[in-house]
mmCIF file of C-alpha atoms and ligand atoms in Angstrom:
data_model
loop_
_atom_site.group_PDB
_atom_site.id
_atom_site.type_symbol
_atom_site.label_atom_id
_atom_site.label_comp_id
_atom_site.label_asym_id
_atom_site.label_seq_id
_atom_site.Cartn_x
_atom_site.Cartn_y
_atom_site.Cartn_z
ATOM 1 C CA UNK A 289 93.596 97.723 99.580
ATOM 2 C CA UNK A 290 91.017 95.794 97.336
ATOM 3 C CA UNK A 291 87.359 97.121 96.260
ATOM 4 C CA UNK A 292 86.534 94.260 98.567
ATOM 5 C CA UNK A 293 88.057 95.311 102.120
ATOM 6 C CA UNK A 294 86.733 99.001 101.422
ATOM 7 C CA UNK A 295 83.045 97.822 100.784
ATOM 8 C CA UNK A 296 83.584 95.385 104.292
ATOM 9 C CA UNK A 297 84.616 97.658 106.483
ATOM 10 C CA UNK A 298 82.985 100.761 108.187
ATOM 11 C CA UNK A 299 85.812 103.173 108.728
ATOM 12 C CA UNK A 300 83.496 106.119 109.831
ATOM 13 C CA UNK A 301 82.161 103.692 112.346
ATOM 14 C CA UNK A 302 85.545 102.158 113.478
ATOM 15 C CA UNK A 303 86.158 105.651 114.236
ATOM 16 C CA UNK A 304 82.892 106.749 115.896
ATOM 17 C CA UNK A 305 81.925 109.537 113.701
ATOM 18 C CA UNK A 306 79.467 110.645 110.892
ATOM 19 C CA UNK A 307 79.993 110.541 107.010
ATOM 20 C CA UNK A 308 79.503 114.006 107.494
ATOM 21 C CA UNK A 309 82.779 114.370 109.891
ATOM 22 C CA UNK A 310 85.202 117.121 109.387
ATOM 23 C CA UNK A 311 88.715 116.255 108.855
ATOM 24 C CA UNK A 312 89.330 117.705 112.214
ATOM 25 C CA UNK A 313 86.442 115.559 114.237
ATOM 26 C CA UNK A 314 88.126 112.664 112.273
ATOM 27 C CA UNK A 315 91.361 113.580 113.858
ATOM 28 C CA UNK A 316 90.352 114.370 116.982
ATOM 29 C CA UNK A 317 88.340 110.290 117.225
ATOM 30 C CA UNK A 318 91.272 109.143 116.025
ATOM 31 C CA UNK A 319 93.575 110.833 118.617
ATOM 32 C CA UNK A 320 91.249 109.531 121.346
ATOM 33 C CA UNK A 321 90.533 105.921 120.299
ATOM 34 C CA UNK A 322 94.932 105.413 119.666
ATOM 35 C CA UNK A 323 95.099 106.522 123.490
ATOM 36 C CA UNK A 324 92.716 104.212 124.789
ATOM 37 C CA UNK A 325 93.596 100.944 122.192
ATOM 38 C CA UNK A 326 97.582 101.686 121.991
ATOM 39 C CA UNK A 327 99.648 98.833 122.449
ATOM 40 C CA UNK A 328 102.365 100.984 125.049
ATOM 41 C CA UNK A 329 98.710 101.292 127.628
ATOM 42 C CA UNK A 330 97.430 97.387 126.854
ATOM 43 C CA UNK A 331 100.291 94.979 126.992
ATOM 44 C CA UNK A 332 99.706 91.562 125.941
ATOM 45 C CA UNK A 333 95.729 92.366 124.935
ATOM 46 C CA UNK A 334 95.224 91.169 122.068
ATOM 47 C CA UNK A 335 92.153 92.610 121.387
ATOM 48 C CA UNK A 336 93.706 96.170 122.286
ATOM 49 C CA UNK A 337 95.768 95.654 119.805
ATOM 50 C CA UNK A 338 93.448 94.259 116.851
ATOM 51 C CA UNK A 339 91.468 97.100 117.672
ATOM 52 C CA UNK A 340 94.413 99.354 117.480
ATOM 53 C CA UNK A 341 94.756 97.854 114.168
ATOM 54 C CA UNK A 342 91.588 98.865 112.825
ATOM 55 C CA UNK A 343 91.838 101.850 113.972
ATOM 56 C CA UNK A 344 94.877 102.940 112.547
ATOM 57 C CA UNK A 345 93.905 101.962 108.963
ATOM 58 C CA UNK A 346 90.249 103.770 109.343
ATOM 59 C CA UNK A 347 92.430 107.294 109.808
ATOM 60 C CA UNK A 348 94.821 106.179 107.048
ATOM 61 C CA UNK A 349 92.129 106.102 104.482
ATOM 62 C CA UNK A 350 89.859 108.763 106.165
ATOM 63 C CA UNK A 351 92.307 111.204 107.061
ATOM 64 C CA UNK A 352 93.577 111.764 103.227
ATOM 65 C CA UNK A 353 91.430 113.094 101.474
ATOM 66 C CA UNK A 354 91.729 111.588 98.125
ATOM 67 C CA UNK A 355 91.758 108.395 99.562
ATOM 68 C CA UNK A 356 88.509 109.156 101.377
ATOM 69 C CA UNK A 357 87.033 110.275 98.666
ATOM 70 C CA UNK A 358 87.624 107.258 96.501
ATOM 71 C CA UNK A 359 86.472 105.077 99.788
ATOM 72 C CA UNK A 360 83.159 106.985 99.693
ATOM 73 C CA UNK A 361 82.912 106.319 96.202
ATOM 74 C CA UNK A 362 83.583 102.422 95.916
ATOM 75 C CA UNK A 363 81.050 102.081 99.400
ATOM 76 C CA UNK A 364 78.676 103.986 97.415
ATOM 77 C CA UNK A 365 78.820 101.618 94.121
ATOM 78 C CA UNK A 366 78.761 98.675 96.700
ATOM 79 C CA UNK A 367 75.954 99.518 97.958
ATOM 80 C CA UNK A 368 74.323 99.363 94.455
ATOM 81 C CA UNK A 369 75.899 95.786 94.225
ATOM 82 C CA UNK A 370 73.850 94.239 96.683
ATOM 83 C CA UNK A 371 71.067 95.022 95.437
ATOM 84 C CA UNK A 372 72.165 92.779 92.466
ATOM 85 C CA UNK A 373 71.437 89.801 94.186
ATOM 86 C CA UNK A 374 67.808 90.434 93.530
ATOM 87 C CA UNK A 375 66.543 90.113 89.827
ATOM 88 C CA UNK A 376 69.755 88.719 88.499
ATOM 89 C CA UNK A 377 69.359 85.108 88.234
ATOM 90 C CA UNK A 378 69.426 84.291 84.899
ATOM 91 C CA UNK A 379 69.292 85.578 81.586
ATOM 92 C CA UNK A 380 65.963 85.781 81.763
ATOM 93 C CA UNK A 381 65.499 87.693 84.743
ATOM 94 C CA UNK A 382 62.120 86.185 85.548
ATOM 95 C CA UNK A 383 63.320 84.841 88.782
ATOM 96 C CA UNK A 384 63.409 87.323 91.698
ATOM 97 C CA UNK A 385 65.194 85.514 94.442
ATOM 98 C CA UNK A 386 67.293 87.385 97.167
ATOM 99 C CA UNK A 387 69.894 85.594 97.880
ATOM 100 C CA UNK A 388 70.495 87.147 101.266
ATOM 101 C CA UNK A 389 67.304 85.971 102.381
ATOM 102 C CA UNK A 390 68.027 82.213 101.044
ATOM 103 C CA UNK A 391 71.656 81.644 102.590
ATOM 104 C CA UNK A 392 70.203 83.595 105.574
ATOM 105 C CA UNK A 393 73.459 85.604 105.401
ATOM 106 C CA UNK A 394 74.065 89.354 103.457
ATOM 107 C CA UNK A 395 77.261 88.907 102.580
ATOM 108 C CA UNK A 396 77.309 85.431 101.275
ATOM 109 C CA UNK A 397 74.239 86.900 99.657
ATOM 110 C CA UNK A 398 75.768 89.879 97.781
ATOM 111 C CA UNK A 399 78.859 87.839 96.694
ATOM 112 C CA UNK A 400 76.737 85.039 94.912
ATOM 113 C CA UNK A 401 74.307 87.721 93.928
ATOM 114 C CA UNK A 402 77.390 89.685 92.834
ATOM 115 C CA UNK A 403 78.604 86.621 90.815
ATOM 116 C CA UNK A 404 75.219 85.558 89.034
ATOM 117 C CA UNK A 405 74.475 89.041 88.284
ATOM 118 C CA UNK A 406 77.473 89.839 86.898
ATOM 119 C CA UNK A 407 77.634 86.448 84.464
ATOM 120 C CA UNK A 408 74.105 86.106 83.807
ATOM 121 C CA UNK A 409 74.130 89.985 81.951
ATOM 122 C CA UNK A 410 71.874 91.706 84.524
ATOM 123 C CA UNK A 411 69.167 93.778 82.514
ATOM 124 C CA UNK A 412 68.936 96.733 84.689
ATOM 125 C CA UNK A 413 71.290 99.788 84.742
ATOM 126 C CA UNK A 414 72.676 101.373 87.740
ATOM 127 C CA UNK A 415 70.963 102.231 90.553
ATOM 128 C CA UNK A 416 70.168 105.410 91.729
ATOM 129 C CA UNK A 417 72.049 106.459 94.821
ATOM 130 C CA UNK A 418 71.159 109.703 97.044
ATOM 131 C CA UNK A 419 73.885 112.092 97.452
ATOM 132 C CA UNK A 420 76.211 112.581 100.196
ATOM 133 C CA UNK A 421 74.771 114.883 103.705
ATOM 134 C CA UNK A 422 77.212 117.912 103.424
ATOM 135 C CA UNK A 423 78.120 119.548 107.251
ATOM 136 C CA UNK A 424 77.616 123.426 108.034
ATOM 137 C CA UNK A 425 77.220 125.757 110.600
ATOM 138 C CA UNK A 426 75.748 128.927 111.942
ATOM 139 C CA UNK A 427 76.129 130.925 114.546
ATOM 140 C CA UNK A 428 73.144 132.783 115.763
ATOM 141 C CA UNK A 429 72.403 135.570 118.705
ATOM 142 C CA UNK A 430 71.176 133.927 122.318
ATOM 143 C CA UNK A 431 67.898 135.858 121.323
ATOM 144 C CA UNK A 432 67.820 134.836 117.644
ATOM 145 C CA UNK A 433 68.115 131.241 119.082
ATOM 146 C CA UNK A 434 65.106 131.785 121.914
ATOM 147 C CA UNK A 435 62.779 133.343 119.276
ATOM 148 C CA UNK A 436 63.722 131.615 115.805
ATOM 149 C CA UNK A 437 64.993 133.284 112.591
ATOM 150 C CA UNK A 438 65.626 132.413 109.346
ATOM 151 C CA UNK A 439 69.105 132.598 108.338
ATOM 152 C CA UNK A 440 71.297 131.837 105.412
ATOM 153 C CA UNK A 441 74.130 129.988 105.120
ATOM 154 C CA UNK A 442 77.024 130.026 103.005
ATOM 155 C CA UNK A 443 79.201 126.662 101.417
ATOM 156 C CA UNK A 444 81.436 125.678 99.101
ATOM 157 C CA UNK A 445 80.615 122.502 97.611
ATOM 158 C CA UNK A 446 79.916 120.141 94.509
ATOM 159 C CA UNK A 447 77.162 120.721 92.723
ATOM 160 C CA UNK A 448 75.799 119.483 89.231
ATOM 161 C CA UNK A 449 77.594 120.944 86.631
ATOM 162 C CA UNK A 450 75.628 124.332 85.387
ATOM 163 C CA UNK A 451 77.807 123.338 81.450
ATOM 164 C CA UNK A 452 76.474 120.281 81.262
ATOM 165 C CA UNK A 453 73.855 119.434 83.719
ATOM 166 C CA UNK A 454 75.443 116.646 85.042
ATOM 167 C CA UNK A 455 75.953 114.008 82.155
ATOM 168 C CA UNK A 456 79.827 115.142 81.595
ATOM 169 C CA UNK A 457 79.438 115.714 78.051
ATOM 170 C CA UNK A 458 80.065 118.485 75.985
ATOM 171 C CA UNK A 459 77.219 120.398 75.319
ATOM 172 C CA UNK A 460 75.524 118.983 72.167
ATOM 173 C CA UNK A 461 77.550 115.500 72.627
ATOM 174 C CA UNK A 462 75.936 112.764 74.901
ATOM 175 C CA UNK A 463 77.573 110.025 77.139
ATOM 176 C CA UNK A 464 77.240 106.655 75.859
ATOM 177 C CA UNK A 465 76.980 102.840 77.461
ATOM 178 C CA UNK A 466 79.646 101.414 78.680
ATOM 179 C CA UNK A 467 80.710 98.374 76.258
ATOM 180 C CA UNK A 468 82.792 96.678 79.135
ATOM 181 C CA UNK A 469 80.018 96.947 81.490
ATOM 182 C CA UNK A 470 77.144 96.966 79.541
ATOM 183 C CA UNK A 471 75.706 99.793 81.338
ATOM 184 C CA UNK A 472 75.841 98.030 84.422
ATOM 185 C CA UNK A 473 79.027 99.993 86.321
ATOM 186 C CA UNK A 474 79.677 97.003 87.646
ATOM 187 C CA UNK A 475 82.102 93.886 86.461
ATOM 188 C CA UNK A 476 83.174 90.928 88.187
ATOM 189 C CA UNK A 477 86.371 89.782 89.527
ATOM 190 C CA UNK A 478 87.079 85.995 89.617
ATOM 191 C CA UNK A 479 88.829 84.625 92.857
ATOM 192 C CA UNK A 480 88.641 81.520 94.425
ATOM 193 C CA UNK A 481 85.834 80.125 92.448
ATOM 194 C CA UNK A 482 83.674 82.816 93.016
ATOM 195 C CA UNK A 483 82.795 86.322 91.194
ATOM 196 C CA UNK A 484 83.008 89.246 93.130
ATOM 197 C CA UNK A 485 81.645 92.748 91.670
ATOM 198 C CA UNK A 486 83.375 95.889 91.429
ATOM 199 C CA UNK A 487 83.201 99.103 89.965
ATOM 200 C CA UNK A 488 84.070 98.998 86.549
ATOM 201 C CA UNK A 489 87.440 100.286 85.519
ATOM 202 C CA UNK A 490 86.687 101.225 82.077
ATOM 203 C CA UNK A 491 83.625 103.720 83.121
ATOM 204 C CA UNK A 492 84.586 104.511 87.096
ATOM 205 C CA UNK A 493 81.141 103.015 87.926
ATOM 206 C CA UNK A 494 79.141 105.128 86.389
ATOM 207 C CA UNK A 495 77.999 102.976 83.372
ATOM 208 C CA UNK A 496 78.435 105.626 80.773
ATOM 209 C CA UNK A 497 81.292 106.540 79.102
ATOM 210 C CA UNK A 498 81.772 110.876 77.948
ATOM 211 C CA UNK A 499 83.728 110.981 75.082
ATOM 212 C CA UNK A 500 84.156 114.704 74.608
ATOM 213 C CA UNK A 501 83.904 115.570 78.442
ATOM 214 C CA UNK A 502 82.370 119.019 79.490
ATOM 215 C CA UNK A 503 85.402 121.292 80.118
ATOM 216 C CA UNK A 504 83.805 122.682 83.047
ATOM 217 C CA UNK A 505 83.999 119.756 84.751
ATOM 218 C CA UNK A 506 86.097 117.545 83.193
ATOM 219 C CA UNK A 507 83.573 115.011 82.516
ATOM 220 C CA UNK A 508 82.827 114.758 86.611
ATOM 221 C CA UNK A 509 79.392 116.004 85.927
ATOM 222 C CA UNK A 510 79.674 118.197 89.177
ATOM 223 C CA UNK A 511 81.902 121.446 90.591
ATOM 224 C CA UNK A 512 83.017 123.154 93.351
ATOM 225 C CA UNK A 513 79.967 126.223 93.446
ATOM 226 C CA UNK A 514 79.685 128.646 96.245
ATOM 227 C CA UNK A 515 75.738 128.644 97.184
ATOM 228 C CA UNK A 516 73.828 130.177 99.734
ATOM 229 C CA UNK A 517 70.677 128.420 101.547
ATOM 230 C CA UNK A 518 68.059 129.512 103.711
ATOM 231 C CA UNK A 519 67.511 127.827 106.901
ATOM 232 C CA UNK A 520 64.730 128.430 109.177
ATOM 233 C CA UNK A 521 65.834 128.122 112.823
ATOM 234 C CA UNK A 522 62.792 127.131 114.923
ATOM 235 C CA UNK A 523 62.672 129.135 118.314
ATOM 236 C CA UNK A 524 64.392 127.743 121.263
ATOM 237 C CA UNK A 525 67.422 126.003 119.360
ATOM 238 C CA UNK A 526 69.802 124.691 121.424
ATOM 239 C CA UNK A 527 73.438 125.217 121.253
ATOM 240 C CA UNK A 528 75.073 122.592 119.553
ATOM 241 C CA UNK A 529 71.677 120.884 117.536
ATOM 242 C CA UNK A 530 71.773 119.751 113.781
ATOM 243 C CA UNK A 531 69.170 120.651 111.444
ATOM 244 C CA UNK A 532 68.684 118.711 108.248
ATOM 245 C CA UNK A 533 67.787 120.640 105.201
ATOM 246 C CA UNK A 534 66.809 118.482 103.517
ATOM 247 C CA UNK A 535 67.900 117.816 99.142
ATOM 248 C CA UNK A 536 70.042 121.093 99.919
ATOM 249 C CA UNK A 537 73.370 118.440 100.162
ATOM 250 C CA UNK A 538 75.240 117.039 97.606
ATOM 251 C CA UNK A 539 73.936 115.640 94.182
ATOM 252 C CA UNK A 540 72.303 112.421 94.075
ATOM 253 C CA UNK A 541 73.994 110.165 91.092
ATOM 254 C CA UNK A 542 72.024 108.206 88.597
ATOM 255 C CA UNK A 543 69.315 110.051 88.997
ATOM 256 C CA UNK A 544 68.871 109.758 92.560
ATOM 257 C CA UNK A 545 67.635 112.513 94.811
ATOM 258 C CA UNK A 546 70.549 115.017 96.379
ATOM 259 C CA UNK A 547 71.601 114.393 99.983
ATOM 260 C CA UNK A 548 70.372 117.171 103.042
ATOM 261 C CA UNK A 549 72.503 119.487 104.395
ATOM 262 C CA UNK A 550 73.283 119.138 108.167
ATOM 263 C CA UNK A 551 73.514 122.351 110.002
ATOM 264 C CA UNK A 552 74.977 122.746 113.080
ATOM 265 C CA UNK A 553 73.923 125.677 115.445
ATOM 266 C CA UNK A 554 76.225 127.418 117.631
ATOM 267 C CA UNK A 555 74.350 129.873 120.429
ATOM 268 C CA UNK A 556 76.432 133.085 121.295
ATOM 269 C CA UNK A 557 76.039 133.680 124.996
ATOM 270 C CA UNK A 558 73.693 136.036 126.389
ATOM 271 C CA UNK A 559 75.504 139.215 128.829
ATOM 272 C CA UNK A 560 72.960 138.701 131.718
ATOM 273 C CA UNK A 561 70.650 135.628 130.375
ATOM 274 C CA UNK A 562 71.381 132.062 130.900
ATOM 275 C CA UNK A 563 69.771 129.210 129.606
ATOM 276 C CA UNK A 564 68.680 125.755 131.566
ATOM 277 C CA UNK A 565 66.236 123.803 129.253
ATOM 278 C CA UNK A 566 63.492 125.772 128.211
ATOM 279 C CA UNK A 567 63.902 128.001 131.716
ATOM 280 C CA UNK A 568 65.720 131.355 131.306
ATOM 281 C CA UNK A 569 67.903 132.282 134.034
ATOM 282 C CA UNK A 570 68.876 135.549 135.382
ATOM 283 C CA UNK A 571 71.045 136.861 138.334
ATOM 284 C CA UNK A 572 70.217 139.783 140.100
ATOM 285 C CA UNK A 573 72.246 141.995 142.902
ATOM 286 C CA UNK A 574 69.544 143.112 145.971
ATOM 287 C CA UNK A 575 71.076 144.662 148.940
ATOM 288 C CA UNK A 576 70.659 144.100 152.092
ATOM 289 C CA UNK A 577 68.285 146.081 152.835
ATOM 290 C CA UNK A 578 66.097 145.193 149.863
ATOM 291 C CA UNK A 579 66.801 141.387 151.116
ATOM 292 C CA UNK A 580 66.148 141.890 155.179
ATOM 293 C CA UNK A 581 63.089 144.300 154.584
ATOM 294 C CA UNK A 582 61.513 143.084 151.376
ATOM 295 C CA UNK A 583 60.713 144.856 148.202
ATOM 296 C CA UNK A 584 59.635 144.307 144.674
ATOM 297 C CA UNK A 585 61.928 144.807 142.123
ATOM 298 C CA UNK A 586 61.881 145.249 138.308
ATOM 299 C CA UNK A 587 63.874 142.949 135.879
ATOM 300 C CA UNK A 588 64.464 142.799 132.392
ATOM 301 C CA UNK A 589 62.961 139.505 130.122
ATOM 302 C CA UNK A 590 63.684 138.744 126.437
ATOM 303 C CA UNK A 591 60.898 140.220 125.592
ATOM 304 C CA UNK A 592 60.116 144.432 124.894
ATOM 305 C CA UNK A 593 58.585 144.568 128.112
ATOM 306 C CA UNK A 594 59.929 144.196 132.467
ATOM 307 C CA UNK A 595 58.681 142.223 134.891
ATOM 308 C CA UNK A 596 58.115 143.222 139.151
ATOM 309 C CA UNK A 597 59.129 140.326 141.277
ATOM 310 C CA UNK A 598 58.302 140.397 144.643
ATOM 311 C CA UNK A 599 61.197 139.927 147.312
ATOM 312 C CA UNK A 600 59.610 139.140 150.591
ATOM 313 C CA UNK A 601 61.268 140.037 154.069
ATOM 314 C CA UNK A 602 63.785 137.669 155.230
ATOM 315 C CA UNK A 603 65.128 136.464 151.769
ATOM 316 C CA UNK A 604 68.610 134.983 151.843
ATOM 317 C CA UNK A 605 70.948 135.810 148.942
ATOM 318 C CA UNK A 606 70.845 132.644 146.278
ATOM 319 C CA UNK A 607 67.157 132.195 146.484
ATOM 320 C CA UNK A 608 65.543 131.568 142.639
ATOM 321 C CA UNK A 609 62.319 133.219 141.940
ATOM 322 C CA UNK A 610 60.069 131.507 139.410
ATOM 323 C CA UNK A 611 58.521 134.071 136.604
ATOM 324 C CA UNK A 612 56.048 131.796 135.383
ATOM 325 C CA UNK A 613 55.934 131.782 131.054
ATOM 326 C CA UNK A 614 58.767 134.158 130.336
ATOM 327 C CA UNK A 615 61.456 131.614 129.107
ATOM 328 C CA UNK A 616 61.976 129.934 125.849
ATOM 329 C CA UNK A 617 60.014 128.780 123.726
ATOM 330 C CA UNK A 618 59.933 125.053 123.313
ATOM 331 C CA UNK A 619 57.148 122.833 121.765
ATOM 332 C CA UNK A 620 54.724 125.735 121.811
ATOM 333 C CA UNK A 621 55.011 126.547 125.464
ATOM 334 C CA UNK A 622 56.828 128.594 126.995
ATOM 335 C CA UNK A 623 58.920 127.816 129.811
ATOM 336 C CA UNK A 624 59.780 130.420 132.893
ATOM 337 C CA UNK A 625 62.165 132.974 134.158
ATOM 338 C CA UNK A 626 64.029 131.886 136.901
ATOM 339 C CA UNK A 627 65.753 135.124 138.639
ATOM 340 C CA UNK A 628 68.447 134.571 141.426
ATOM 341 C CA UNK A 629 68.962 137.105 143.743
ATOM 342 C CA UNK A 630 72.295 137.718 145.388
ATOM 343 C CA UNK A 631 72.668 140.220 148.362
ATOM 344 C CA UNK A 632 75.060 142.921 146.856
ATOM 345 C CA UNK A 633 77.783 144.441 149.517
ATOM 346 C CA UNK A 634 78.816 148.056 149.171
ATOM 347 C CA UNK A 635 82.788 147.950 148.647
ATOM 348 C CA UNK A 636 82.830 151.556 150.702
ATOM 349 C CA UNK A 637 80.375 152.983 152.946
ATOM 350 C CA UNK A 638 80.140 156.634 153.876
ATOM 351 C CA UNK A 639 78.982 159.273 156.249
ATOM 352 C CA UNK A 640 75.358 159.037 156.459
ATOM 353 C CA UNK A 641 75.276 155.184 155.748
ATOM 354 C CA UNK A 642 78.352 154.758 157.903
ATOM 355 C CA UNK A 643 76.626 155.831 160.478
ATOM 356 C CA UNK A 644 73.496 153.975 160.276
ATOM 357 C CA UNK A 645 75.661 151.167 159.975
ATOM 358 C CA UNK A 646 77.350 151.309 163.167
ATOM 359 C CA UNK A 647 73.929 151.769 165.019
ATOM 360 C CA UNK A 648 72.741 148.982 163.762
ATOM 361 C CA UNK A 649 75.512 146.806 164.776
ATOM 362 C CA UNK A 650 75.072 148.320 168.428
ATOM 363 C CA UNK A 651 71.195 147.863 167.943
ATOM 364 C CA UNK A 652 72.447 144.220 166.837
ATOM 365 C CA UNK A 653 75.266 142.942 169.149
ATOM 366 C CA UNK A 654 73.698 140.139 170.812
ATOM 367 C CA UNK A 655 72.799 138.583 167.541
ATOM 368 C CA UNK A 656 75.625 136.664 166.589
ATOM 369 C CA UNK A 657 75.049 134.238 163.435
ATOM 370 C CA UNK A 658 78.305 132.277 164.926
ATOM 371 C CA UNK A 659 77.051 131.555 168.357
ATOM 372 C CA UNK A 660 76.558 127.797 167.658
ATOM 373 C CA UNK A 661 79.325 127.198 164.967
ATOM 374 C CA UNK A 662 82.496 126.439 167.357
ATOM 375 C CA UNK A 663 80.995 124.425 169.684
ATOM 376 C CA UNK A 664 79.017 122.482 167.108
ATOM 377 C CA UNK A 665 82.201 121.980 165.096
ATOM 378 C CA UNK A 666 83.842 120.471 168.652
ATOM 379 C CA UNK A 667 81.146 117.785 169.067
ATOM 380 C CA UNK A 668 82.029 115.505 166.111
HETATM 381 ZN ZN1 ZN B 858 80.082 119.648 83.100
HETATM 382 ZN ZN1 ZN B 859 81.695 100.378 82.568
#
């Protein structure tokens, strides 16, 4: 595949998913779009099947890792190379046109602006590009997630090189300008009478060229480092939201400012709490007594202390009752407690309640709850 199809063509959005997706959420896309786009389930569509297309060569490239990895890279640099367009005309330099703008179309833009800036010796160096978002996770407590913590979390990932701070070198040695390039990472390919840029080959795109690399990197300028960083989880996270921390991502090259890291939160569920919105919920056994009579009972909230709520006569099992300001917190208020209350029925009943119980079915016998059901159920 040429420099040109990668900096074209979106895989991650072919696919549906983030820069940021895990090899697994890449597979998974993939597995779903095949199904819906393969030729066996759209005979004789032909855009099925172009589709199907595109989305089989997004997972080739994304799904192996070194060739995602170099297709990150070469969309990276390309994104520098449309910003040659602008400021390259001419030796000189003094005109600032944007091609883009002029031919009213981007691409036709960045290939011209690609071509002049390349031949007319474009002053400037490369441009500074922000580093990559990096994914992670943490899994909190339901009530570390309704009142907010700060947590930590661990990764694994690159991170400017501690040896040589990120130039490559050799401590004591220093990187020096490209001579095929000129500095510019960036050299241009003739075809079909026009100039198209790519990374150059001689320096990778970088511009500079390491002649004694650092040995702790290799002359990458970045490792593999285990870190730890702090997140502060704001009270009432939902299960499932990404937070962005931000500069805590990847290294930013040439300069430019590091990416964020993404965390993802995962809520453990509560034993007897549930969650709806910014609403606790809570189920609660009554008997039947408690339900027919009335009564005020006492139930615990997510905070140190109870609450009484007040179970009038006559309350039928599955009823909510509305605690007003003891649920989550959520854009500094507080939403409520809603307890359920479901009639509880005694699996055995004994002696003295056996006997109650039979007197007041006699006391009861002419109320029957059914009397309507069978001939209601005959009329229609
Ligand atoms: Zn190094
Ligand atoms: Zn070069």
């Amino acid at each position: 595949m040429s420099a040109r199809d990668y900096l074209d063509k979106d895989f991650y959005a072919v696919l549906g998913v983030t820069k940021a997706a895990s090899a697994d959420e890449i597979k998974k896309a993939y597995r779903k779009l095949a199904r819906q786009f393969h030729p066996d389930a759209n005979a004789g569509d032909s855009k099925a099947e172009e589709k199907f297309k595109e989305i089989s060569e997004a997972y080739d490239v994304l799904s192996d890792d070194a060739k995602r990895h170099e297709y990150d890279e070469m969309r990276q640099y390309g994104g520098a190379f449309g910003g040659a367009g602008q400021g390259g005309f001419g030796p000189g330099g003094a005109t600032t046109v944007n091609l883009g703008d002029l031919f009213g179309d981007s691409n036709l833009g960045d290939m011209l602006g690609g071509m002049f800036g390349g031949a007319g010796g474009r002053s400037g160096g490369r441009r500074a590009t922000k580093g990559e978002d990096l994914p992670a996770s943490v899994t909190l407590s339901f009530r570390d997630a309704a009142s907010g913590v700060t947590t930590s979390v661990q990764l694994r990932a690159e991170a400017v090189c501690k040896t040589c701070g990120g130039t490559g070198a050799r401590p004591g040695t220093s990187p020096h300008t490209c001579a095929s390039c000129g500095g510019s990472g960036q050299t241009v390919r003739q075809q079909g009478g026009f100039g198209f840029a790519e990374p150059c080959r001689a320096c990778h795109g970088r511009g500079q060229v390491v002649d004694d690399p650092c040995t702790s990197c290799a002359g990458a300028g970045v490792t593999m480092q285990s870190r730890t960083v702090n997140v502060r989880i704001p009270a009432g996270v939902k299960d499932g939201a990404t937070l962005r921390v931000r500069g805590k991502g990847a290294p930013g090259r040439g300069g430019g400012p590091a990416g964020d890291l993404l965390v993802t939160v995962h809520v453990s569920s509560h034993p007897v709490f549930g969650r709806k919105g910014s609403n606790l919920t809570l189920d609660v056994p009554i008997t039947f007594v408690e339900a027919a009579l009335g009564s005020t009972i006492t139930v615990p909230t997510l905070d140190p202390d109870t609450v009484k709520v007040k179970i009038p006569a006559g309350t039928p099992s599955g009823r909510t009752f509305r605690v007003k300001g003891r649920g989550l917190p959520l854009k500094n208020k507080r939403g409520d407690l809603l307890v359920t209350v479901e009639v509880a029925v005694p699996q055995r009943v004994d002696g003295k309640a056996r006997k109650a119980l039979d007197e007041y079915a006699e006391a009861t016998a002419s109320d029957n709850p059914r009397s309507d059901l069978i001939s209601l159920a005959e009329r229609e």
